[in-house]
Coordinates of C-alpha atoms in Angstrom, one line a residue:
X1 CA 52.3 79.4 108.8
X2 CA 50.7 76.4 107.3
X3 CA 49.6 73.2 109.2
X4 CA 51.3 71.6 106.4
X5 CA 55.1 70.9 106.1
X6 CA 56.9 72.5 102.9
X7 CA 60.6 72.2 102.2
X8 CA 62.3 72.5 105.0
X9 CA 65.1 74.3 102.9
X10 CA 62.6 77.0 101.6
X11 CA 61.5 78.0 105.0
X12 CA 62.5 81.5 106.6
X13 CA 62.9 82.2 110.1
X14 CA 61.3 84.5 111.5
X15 CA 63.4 87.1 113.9
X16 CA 62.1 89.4 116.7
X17 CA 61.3 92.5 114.4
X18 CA 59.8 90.7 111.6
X19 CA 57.8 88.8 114.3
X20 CA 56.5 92.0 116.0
X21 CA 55.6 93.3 112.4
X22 CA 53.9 90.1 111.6
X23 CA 51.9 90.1 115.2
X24 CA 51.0 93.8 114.1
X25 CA 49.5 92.9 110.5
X26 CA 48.0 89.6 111.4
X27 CA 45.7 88.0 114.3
X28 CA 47.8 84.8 114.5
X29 CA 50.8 85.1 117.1
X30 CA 54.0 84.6 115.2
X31 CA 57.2 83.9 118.0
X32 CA 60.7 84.6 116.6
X33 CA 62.1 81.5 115.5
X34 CA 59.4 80.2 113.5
X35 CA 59.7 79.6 110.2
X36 CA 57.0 80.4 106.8
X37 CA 57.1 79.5 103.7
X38 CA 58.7 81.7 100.5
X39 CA 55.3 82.6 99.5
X40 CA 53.5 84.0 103.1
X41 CA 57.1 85.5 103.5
X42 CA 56.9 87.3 100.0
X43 CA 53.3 88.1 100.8
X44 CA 54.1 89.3 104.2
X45 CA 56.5 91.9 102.5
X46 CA 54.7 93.0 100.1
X47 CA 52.0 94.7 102.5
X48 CA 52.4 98.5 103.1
X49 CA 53.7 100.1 106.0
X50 CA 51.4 102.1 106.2
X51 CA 49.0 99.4 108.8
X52 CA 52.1 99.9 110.8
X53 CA 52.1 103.8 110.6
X54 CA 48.4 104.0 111.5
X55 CA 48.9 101.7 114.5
X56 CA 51.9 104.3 115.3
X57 CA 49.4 106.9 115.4
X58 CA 46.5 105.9 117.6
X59 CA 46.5 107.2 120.9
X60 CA 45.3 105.8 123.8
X61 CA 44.2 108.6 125.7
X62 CA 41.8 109.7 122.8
X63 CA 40.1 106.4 123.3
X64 CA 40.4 106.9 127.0
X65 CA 38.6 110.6 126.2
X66 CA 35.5 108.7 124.1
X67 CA 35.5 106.4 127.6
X68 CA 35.2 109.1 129.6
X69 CA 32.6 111.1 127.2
X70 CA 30.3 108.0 127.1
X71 CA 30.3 107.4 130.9
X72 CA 29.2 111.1 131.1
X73 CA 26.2 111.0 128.3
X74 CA 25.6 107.7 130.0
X75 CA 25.2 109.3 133.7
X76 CA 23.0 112.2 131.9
X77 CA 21.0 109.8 130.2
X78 CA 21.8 110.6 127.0
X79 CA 23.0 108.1 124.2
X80 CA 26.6 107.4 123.7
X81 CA 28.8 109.2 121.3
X82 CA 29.3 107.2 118.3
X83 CA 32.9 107.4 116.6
X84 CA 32.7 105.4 113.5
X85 CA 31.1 108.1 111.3
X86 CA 32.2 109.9 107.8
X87 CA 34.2 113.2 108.1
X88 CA 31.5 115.0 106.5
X89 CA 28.9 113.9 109.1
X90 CA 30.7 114.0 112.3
X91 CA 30.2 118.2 112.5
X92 CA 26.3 117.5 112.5
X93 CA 26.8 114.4 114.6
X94 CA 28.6 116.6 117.4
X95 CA 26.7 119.4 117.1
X96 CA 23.4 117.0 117.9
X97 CA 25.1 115.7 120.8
X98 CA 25.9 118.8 122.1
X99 CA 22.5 120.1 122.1
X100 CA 21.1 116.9 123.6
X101 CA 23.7 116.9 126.1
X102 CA 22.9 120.3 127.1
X103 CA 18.9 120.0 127.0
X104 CA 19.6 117.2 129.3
X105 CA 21.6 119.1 132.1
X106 CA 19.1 121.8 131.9
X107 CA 16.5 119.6 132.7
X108 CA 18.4 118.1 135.7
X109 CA 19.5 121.6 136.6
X110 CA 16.0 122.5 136.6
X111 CA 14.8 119.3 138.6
X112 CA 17.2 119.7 141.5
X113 CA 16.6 123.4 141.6
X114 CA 12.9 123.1 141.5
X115 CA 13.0 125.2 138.6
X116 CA 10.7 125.2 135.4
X117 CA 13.3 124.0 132.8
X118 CA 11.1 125.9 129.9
X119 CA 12.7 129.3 131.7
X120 CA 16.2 127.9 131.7
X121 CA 16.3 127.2 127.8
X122 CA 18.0 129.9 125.8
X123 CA 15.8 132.6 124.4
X124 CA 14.3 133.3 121.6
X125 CA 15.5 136.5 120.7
X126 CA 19.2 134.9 120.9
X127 CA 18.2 132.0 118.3
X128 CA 16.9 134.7 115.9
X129 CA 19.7 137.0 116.3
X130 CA 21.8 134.2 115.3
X131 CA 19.7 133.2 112.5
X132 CA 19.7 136.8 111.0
X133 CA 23.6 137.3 111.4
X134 CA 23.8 133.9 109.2
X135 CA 21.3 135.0 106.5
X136 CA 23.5 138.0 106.5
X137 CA 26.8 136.3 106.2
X138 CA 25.3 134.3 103.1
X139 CA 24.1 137.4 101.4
X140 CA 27.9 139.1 102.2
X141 CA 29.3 136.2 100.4
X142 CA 27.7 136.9 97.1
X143 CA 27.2 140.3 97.1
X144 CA 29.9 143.0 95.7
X145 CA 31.3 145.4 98.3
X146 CA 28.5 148.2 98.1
X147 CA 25.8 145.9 98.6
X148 CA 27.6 144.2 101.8
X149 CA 29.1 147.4 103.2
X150 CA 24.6 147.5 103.4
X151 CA 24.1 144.7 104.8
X152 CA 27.1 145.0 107.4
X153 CA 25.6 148.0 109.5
X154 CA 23.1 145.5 110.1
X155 CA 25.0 144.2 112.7
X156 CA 24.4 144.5 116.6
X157 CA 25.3 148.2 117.9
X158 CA 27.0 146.5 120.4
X159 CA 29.6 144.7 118.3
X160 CA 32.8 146.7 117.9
X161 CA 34.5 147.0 114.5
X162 CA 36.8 144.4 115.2
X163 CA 33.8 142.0 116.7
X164 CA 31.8 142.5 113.1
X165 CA 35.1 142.3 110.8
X166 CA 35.8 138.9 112.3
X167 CA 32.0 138.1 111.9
X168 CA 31.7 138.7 108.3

């Protein structure tokens, strides 16, 4: 809609579901009944559906999910969960914010408990295990099958067959 008049024979009126469509690609709010010009009409069709589609797609109760997440890093002290990251980044996004989310309920487990928080960290020996079971996954992964079938009795005693054929 311009501020200017044009021909009053050129201009298009707008009905309800070109209006809504309209209200959806564009801040202004367009009411059925008024009228643009041929050229914001022509431009106005010429833009993809697919602004429509996406709006079709969000879902308000993942954003109600983020809201609820960040009142819960909020109450633990933690930073908020950010959302506006590049696919390839948001694994080692979450994975940070899990870690931080679970060193700070340790440490307020620990407080109300009286308890030093250094003994309710996980130990050690479970960091390296999983450290060694990934070296070892990388080495199965290029070696041929002699040289993994090796490197697969490595694993845990306590892993059944089926447990170390999922693993590797």
């Amino acid at each position: 809609m311009h501020p200017t008049t044009a021909r009053k024979k050129s201009l298009r009126i707008i009905d309800i579901a070109n209006a809504d469509k309209i209200n959806k690609l564009v801040v202004k709010d367009i009411k059925p009944g008024q009228k643009l010009c041929p050229k914001c009409s022509s431009h106005l069709g010429s833009i993809d559906d697919s602004c429509i589609e996406e709006d079709e797609e969000y879902k308000p109760e993942v954003e109600d999910k983020l809201h609820n997440l960040a009142a819960t890093f909020s109450s633990l002290g933690c930073t908020p969960v950010k959302t506006k990251f590049a696919q390839r980044d948001r694994a080692v996004h979450a994975k940070r914010k899990v870690k931080e989310a679970q060193t700070a309920i340790t440490d307020e487990v620990a407080r109300s408990l009286n308890v030093d928080s250094n003994e309710l960290q996980t130990c050690q020996k479970c960091t390296d295990l999983e450290a060694i079971i990934e070296v070892i996954k990388e080495k199965c992964s290029t070696s041929n099958m002699e040289a993994t079938l090796k490197l697969i009795t490595l694993a845990p005693p306590s892993w059944t067959i089926e447990k170390t054929a999922n693993e590797f």
